[in-house]
Tab-separated table of N, CA and C and ligand atoms in Angstrom:
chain	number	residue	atom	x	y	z
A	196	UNK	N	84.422	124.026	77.355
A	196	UNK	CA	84.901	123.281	76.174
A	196	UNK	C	85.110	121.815	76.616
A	197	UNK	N	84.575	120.953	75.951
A	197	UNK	CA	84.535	119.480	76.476
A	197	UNK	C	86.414	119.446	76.213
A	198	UNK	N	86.771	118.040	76.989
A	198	UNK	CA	87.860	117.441	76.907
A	198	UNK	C	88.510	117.288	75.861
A	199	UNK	N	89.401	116.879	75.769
A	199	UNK	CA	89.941	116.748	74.323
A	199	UNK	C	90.461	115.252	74.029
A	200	UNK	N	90.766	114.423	73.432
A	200	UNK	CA	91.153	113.323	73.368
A	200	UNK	C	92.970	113.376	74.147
A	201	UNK	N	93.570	114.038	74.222
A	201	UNK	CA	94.619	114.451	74.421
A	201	UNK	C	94.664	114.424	76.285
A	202	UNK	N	94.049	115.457	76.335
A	202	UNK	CA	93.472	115.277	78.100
A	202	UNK	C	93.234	113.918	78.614
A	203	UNK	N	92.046	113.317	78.062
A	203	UNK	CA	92.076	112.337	78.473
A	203	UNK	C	92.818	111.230	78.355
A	204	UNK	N	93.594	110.919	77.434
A	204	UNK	CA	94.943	110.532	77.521
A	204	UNK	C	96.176	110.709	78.382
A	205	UNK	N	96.059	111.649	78.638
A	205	UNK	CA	97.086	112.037	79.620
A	205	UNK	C	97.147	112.005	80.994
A	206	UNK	N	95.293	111.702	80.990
A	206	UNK	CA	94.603	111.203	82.430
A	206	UNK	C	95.237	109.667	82.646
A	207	UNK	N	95.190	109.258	81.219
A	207	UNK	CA	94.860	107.755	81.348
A	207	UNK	C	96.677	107.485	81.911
A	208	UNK	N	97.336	108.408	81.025
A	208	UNK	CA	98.968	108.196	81.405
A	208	UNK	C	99.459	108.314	83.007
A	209	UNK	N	98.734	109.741	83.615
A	209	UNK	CA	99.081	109.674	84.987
A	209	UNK	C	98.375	108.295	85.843
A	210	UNK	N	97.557	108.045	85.489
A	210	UNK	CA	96.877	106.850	86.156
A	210	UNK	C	97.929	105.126	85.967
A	211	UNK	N	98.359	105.700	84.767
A	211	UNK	CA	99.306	104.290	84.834
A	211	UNK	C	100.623	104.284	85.912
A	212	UNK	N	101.120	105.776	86.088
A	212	UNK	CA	102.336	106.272	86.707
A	212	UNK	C	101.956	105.994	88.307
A	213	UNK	N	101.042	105.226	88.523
A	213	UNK	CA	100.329	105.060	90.090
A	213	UNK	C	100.695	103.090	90.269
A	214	UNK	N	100.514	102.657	88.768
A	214	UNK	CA	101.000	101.119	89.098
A	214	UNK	C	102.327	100.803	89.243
A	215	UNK	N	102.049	99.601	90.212
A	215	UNK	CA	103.547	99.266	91.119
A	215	UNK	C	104.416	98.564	90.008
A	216	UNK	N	105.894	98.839	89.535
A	216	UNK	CA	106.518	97.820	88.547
A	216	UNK	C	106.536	96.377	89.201
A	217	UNK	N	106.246	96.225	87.605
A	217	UNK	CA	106.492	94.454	87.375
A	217	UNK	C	107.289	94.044	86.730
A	218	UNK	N	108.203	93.412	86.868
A	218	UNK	CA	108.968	93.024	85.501
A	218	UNK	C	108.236	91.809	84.369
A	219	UNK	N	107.111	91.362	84.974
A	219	UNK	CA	105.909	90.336	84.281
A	219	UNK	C	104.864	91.030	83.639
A	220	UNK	N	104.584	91.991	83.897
A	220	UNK	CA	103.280	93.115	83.187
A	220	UNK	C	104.367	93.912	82.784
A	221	UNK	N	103.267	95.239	82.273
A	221	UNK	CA	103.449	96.910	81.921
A	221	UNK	C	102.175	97.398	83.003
A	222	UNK	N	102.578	98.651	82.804
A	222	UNK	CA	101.972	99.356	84.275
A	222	UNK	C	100.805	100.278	82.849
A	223	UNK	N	99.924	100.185	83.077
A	223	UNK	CA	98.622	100.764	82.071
A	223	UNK	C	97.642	101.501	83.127
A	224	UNK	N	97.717	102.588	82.540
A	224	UNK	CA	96.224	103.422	83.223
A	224	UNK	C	95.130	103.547	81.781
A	225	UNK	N	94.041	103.545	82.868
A	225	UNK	CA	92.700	104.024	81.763
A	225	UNK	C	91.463	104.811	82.322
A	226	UNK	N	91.116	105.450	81.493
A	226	UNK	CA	89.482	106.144	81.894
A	226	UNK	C	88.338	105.969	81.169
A	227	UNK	N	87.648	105.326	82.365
A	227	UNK	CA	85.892	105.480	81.487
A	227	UNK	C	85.306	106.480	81.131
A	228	UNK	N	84.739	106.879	80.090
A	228	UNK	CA	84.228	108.316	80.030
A	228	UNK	C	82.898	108.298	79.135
A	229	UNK	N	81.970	108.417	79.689
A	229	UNK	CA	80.576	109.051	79.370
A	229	UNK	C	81.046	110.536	78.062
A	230	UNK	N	80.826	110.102	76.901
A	230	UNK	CA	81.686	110.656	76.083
A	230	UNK	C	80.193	111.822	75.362
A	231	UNK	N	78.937	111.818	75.766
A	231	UNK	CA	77.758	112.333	75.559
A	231	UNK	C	77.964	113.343	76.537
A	232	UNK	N	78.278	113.249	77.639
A	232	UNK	CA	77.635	114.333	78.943
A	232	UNK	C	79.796	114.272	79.194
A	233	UNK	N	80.397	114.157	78.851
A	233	UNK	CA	82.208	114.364	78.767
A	233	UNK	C	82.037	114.368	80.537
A	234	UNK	N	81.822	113.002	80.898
A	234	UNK	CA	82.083	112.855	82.755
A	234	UNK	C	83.033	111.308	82.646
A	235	UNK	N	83.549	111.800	83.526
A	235	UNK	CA	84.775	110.583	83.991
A	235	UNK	C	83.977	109.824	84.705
A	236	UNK	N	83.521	108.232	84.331
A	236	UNK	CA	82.805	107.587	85.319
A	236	UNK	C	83.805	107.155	85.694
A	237	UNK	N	85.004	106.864	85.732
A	237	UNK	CA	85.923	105.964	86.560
A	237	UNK	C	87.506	105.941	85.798
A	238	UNK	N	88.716	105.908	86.608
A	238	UNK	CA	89.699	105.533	86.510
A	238	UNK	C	90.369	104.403	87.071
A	239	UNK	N	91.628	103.664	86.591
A	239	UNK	CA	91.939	102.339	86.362
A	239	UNK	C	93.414	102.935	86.400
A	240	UNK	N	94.036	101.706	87.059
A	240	UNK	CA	95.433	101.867	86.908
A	240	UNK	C	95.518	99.849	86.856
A	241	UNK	N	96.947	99.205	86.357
A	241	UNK	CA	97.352	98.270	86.576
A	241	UNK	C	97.504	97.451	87.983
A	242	UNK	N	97.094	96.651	88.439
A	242	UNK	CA	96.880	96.426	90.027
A	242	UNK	C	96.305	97.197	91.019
A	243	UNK	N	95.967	97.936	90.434
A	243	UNK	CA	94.513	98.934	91.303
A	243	UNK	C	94.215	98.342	92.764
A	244	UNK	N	93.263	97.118	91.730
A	244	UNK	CA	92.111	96.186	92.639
A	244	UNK	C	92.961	95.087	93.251
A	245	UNK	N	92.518	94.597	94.135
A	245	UNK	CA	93.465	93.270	94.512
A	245	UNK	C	93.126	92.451	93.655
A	246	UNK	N	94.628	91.500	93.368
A	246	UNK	CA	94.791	90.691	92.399
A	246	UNK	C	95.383	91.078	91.194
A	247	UNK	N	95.651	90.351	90.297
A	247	UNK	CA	96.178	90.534	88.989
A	247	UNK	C	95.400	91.079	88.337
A	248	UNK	N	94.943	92.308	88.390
A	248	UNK	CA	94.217	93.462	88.413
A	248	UNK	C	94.767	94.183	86.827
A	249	UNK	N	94.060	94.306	85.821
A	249	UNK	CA	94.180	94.542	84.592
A	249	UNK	C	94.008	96.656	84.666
A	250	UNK	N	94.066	97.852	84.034
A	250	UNK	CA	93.461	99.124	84.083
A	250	UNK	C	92.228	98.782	83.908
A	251	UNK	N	91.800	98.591	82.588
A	251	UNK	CA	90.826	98.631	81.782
A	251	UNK	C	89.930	97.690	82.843
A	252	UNK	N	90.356	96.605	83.746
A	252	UNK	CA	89.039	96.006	84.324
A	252	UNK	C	88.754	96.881	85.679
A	253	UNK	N	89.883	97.785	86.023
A	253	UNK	CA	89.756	98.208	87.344
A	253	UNK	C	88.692	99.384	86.728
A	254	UNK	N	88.475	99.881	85.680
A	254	UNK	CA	87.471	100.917	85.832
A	254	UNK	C	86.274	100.103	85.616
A	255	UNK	N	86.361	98.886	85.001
A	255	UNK	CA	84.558	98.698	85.196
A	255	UNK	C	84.751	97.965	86.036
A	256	UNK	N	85.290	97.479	86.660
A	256	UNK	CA	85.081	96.419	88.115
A	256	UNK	C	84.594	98.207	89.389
A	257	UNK	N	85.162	99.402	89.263
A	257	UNK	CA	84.914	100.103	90.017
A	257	UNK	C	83.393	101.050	89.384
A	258	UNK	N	83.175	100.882	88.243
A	258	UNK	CA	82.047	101.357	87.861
A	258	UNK	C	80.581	100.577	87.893
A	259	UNK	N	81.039	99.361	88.247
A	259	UNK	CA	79.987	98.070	88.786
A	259	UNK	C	79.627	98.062	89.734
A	260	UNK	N	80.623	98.551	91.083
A	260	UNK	CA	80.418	98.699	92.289
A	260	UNK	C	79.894	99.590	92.718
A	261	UNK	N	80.191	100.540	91.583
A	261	UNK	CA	79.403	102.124	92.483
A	261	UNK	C	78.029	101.722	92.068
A	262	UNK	N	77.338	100.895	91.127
A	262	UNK	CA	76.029	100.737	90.922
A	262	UNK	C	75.762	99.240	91.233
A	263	UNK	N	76.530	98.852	92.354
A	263	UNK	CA	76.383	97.364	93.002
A	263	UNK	C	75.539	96.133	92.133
A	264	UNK	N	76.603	96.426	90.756
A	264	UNK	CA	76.478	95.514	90.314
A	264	UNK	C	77.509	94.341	90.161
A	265	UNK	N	77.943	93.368	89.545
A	265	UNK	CA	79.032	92.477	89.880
A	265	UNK	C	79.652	92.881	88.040
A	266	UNK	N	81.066	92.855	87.972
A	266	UNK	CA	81.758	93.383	87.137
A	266	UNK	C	81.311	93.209	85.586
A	267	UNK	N	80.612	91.782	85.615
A	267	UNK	CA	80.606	90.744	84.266
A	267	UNK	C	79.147	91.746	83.634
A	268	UNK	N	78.538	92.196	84.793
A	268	UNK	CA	77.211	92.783	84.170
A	268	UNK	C	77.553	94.748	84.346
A	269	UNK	N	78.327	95.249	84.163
A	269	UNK	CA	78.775	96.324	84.067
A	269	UNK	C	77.351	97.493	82.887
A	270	UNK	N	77.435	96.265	81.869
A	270	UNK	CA	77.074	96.954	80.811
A	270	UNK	C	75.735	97.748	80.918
A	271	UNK	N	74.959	97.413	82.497
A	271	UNK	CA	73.606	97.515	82.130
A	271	UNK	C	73.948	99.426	83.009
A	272	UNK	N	74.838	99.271	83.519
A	272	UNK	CA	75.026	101.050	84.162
A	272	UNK	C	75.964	101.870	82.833
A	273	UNK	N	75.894	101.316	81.765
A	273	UNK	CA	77.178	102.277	81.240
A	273	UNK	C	76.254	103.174	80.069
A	274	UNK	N	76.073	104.798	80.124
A	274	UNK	CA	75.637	105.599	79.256
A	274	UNK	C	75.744	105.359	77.967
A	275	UNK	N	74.485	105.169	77.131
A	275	UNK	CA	74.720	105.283	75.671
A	275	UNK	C	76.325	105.612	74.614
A	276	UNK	N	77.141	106.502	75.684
A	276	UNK	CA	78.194	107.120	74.756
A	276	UNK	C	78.743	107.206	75.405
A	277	UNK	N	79.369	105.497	76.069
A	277	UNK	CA	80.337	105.461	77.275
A	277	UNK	C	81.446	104.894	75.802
A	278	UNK	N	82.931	105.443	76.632
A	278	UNK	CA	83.744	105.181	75.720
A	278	UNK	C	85.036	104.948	76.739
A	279	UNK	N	86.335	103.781	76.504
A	279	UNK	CA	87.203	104.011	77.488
A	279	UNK	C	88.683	104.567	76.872
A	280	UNK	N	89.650	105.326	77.378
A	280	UNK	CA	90.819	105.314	76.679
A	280	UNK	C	91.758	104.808	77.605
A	281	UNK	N	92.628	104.152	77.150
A	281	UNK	CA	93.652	103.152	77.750
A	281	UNK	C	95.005	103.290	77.327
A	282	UNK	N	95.737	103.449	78.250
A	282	UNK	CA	96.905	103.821	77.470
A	282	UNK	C	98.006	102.911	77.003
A	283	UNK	N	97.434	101.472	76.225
A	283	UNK	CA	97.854	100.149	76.190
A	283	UNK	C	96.834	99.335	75.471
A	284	UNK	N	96.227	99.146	74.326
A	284	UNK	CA	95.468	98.504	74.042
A	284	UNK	C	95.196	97.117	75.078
A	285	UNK	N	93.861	96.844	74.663
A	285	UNK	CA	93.314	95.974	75.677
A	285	UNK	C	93.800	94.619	75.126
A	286	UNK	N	94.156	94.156	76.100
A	286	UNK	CA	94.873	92.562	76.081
A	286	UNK	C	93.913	91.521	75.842
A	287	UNK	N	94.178	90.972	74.648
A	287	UNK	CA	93.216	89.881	74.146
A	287	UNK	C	93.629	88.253	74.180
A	288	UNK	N	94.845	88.433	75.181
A	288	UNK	CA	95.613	87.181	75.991
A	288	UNK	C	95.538	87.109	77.283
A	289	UNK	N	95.309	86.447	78.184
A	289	UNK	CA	96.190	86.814	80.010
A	289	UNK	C	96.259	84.968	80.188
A	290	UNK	N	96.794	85.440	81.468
A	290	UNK	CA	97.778	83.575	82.158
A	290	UNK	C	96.253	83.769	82.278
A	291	UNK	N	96.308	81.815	82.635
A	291	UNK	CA	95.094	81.021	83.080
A	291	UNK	C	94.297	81.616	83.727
A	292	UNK	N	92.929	81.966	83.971
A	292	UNK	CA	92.223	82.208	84.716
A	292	UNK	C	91.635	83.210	84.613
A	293	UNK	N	92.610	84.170	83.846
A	293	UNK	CA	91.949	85.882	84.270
A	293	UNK	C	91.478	86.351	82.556
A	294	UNK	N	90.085	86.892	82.629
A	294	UNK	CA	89.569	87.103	81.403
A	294	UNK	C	90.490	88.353	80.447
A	295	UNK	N	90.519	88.148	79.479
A	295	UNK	CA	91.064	89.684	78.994
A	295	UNK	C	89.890	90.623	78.516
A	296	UNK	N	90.854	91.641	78.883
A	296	UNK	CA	90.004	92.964	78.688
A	296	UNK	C	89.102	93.048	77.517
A	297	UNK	N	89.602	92.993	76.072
A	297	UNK	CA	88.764	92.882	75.279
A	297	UNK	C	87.528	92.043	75.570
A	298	UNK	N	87.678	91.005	76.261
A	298	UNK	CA	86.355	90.396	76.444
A	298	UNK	C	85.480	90.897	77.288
A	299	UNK	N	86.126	91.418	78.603
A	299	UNK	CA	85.134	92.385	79.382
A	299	UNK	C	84.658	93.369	78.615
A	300	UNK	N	85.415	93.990	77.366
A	300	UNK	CA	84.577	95.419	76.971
A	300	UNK	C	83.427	94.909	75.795
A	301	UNK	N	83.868	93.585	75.468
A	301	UNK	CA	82.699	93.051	74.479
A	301	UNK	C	81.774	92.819	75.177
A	302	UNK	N	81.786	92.133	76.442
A	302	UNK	CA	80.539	91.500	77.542
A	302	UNK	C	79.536	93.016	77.353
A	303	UNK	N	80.128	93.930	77.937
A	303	UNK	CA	79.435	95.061	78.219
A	303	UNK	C	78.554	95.676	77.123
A	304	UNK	N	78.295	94.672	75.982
A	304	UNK	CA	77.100	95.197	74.748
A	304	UNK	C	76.520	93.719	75.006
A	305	UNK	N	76.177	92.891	75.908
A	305	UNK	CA	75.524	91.824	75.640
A	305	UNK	C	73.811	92.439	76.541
A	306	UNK	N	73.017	91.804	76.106
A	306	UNK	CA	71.983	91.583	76.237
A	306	UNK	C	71.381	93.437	75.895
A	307	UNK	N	71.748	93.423	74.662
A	307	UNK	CA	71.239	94.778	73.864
A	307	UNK	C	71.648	96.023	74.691
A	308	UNK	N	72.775	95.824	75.578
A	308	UNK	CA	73.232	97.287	75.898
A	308	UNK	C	74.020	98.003	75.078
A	309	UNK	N	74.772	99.327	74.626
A	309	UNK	CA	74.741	99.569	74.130
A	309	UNK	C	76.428	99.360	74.558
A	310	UNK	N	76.694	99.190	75.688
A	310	UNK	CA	78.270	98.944	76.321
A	310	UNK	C	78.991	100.477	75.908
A	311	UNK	N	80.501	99.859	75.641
A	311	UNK	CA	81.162	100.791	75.254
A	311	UNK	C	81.903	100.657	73.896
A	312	UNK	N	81.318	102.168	73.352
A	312	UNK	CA	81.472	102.383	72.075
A	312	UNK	C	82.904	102.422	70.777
A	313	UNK	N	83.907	102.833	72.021
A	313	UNK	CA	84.689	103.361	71.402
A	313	UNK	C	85.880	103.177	71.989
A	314	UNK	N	87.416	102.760	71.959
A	314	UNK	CA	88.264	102.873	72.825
A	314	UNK	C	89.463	103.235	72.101
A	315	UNK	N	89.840	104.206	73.048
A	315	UNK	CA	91.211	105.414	72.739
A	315	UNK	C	92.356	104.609	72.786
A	316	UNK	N	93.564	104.258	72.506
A	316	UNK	CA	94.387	103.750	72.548
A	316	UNK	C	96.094	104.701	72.464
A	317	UNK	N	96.682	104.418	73.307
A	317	UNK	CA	97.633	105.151	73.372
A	317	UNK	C	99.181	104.509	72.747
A	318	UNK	N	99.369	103.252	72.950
A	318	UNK	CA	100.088	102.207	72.312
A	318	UNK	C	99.460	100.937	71.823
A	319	UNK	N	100.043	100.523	70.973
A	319	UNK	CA	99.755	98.789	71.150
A	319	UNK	C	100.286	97.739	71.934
A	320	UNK	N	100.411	96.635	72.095
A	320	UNK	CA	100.916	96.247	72.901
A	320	UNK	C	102.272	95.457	72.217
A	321	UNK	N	103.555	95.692	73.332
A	321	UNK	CA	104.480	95.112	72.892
A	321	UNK	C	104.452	93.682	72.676
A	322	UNK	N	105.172	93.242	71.566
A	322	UNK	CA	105.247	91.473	72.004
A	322	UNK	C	105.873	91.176	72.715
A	323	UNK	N	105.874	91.412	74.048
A	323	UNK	CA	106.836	90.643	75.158
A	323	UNK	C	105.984	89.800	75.309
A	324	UNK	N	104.921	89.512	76.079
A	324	UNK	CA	104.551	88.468	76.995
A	324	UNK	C	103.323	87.879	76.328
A	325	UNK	N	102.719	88.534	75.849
A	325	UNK	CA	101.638	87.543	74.629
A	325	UNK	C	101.441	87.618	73.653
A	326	UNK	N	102.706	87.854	72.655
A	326	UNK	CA	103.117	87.702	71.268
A	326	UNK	C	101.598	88.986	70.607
A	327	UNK	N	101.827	88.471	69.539
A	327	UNK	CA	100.557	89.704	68.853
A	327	UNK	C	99.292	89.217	69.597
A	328	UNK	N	98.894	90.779	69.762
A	328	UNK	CA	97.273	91.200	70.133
A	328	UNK	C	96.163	90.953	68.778
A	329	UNK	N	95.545	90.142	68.861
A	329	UNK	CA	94.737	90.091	67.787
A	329	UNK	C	93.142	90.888	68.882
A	330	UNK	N	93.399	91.445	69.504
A	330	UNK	CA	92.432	92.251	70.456
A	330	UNK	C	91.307	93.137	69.440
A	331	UNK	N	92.003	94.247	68.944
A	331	UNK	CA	91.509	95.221	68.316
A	331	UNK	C	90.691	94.521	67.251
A	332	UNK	N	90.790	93.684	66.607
A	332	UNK	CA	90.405	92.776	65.535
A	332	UNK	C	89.063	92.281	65.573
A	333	UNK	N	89.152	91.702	67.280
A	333	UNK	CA	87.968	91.593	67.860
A	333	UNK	C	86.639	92.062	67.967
A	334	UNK	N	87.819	93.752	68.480
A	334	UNK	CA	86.457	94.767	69.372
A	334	UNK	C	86.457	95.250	67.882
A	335	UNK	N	86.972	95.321	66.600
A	335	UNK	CA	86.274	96.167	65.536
A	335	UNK	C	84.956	94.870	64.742
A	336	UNK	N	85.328	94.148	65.058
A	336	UNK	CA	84.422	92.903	64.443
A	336	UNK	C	83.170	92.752	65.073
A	337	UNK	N	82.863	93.847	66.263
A	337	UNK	CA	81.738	93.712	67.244
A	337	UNK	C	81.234	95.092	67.041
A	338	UNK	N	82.090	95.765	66.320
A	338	UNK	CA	81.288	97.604	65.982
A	338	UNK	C	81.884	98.523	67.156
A	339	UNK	N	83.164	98.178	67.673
A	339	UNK	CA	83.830	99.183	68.525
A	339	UNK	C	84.509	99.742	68.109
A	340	UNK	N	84.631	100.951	67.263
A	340	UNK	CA	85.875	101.726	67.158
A	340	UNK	C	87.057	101.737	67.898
A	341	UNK	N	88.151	101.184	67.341
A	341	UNK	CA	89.687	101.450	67.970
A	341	UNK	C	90.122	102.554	67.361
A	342	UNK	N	90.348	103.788	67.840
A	342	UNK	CA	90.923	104.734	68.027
A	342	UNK	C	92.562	105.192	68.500
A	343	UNK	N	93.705	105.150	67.763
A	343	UNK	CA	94.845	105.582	67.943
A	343	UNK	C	94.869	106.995	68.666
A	344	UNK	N	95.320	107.583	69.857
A	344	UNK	CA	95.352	108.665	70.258
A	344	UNK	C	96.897	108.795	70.045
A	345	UNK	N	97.959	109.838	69.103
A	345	UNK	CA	99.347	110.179	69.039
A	345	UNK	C	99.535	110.873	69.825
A	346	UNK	N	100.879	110.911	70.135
A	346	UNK	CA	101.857	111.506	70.833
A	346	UNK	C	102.295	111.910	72.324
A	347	UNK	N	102.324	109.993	72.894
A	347	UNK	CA	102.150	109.893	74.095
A	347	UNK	C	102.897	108.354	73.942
A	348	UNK	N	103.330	108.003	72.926
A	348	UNK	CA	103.840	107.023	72.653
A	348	UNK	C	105.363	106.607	73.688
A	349	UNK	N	105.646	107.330	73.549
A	349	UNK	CA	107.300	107.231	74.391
A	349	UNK	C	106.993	107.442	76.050
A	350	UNK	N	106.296	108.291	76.473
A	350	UNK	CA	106.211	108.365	77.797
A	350	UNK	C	105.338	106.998	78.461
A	351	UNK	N	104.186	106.545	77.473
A	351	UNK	CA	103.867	105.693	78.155
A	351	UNK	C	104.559	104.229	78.147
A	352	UNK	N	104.934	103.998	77.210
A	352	UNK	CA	106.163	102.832	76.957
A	352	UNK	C	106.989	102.893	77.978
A	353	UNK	N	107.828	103.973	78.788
A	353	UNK	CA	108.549	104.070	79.259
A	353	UNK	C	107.973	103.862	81.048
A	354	UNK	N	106.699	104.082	81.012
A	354	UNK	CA	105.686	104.196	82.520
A	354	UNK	C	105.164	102.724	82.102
A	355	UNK	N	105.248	102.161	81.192
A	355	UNK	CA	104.610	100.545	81.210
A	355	UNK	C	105.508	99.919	81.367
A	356	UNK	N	106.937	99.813	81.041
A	356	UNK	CA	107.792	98.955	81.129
A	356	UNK	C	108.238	99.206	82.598
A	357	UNK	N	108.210	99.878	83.577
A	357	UNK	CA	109.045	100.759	84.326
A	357	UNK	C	109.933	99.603	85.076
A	358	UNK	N	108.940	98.422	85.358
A	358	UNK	CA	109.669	97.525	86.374
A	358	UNK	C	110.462	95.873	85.607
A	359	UNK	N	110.323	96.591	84.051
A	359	UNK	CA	111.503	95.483	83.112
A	359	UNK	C	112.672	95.515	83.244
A	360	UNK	N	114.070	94.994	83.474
A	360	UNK	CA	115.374	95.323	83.228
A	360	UNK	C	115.470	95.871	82.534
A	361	UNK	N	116.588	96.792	82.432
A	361	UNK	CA	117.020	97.694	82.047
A	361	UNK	C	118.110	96.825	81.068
B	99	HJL	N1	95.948	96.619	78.191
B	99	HJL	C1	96.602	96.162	79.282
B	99	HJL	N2	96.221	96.618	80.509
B	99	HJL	C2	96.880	96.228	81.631
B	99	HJL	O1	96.553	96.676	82.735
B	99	HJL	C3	97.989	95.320	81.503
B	99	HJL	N3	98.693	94.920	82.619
B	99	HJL	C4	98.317	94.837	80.220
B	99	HJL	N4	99.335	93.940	80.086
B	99	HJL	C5	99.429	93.110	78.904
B	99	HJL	C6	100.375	91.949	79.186
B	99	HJL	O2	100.685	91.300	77.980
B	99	HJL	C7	99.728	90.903	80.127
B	99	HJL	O3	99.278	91.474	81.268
B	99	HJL	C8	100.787	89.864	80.432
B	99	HJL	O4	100.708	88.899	79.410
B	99	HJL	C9	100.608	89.205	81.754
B	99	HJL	O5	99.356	88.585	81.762
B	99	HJL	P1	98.497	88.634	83.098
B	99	HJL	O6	98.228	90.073	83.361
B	99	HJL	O7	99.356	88.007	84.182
B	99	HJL	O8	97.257	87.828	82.781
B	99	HJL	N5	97.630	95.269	79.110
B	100	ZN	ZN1	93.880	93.468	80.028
């Protein structure tokens, strides 16, 4: 019986429970998933990778590498019915320098790939640190389904904030 949206959610939750607190981020896990042939190409946690290391980029920065490609061109290894779920919608803000996620998952349909289709979402993002996400707005304006996955809401809020004051 393939996965369930639920499973993989809950993948995406333990994967966040692996990032180190910040009191400047939330700690976010995510999984790539080949959603045709139901295979995990890759998991992502918050600071994964060295650097200010996003989930959502640590699975295609690690799904680039396994097909030694460089992160920005991800899209040309990702299966027809690659899809990611994140347990944090993808950030369509970051400080100077570092791309946001939504834009990496838009890159990944450029030059007629088919990228990724679809992304699971487990929360939205709080307005602490970059006021409203106009993210989702984005990836639906490009033909990506945003997908709400329920009832995982409280545990992951509570595994994203972990290293905020109390
Ligand atoms: N979807 C998502 N995945 C992540 O792995 C992560 N850390 C965030 N977090 C959103 C948060 O709003 C920004 O990470 C802060 O605004 C800090 O921004 P930087 O990361 O320093 O660019 N959101
Ligand atoms: Zn991000």
């Amino acid at each position: 019986r393939p996965l369930d949206h639920q499973t993989y959610m809950r993948l995406a939750l333990s994967e966040a429970q692996k990032s180190p607190p910040k009191p400047t981020n939330f700690c976010v896990g995510a999984v790539l998933v080949d959603e045709g042939t139901n295979t995990i190409l890759a998991t992502g946690y918050t600071l994964e990778l060295p650097g200010n290391t996003h989930a959502e980029q640590c699975c295609l920065q690690k799904h680039a590498s396994a097909h030694n490609l460089p992160e920005e061109s991800v899209g040309k290894a990702l299966p027809p019915d690659t899809v990611i779920y994140t347990t944090m919608e993808p950030c369509g803000k970051r400080s100077p320098g570092n791309t946001p996620c939504v834009d990496r998952i838009l890159r990944t349909k450029l030059d007629g790939k088919s990228g990724i289709k679809k992304v699971y979402i487990g929360v939205t993002e709080p307005e602490k640190f970059a006021g409203e996400n106009v993210g989702q707005t984005k990836l639906k304006e490009a033909g990506i389904e945003c997908i709400h996955v329920p009832g995982f809401e409280e545990q992951i809020l509570k595994v994203a904030t972990a290293g905020h004051e109390k």
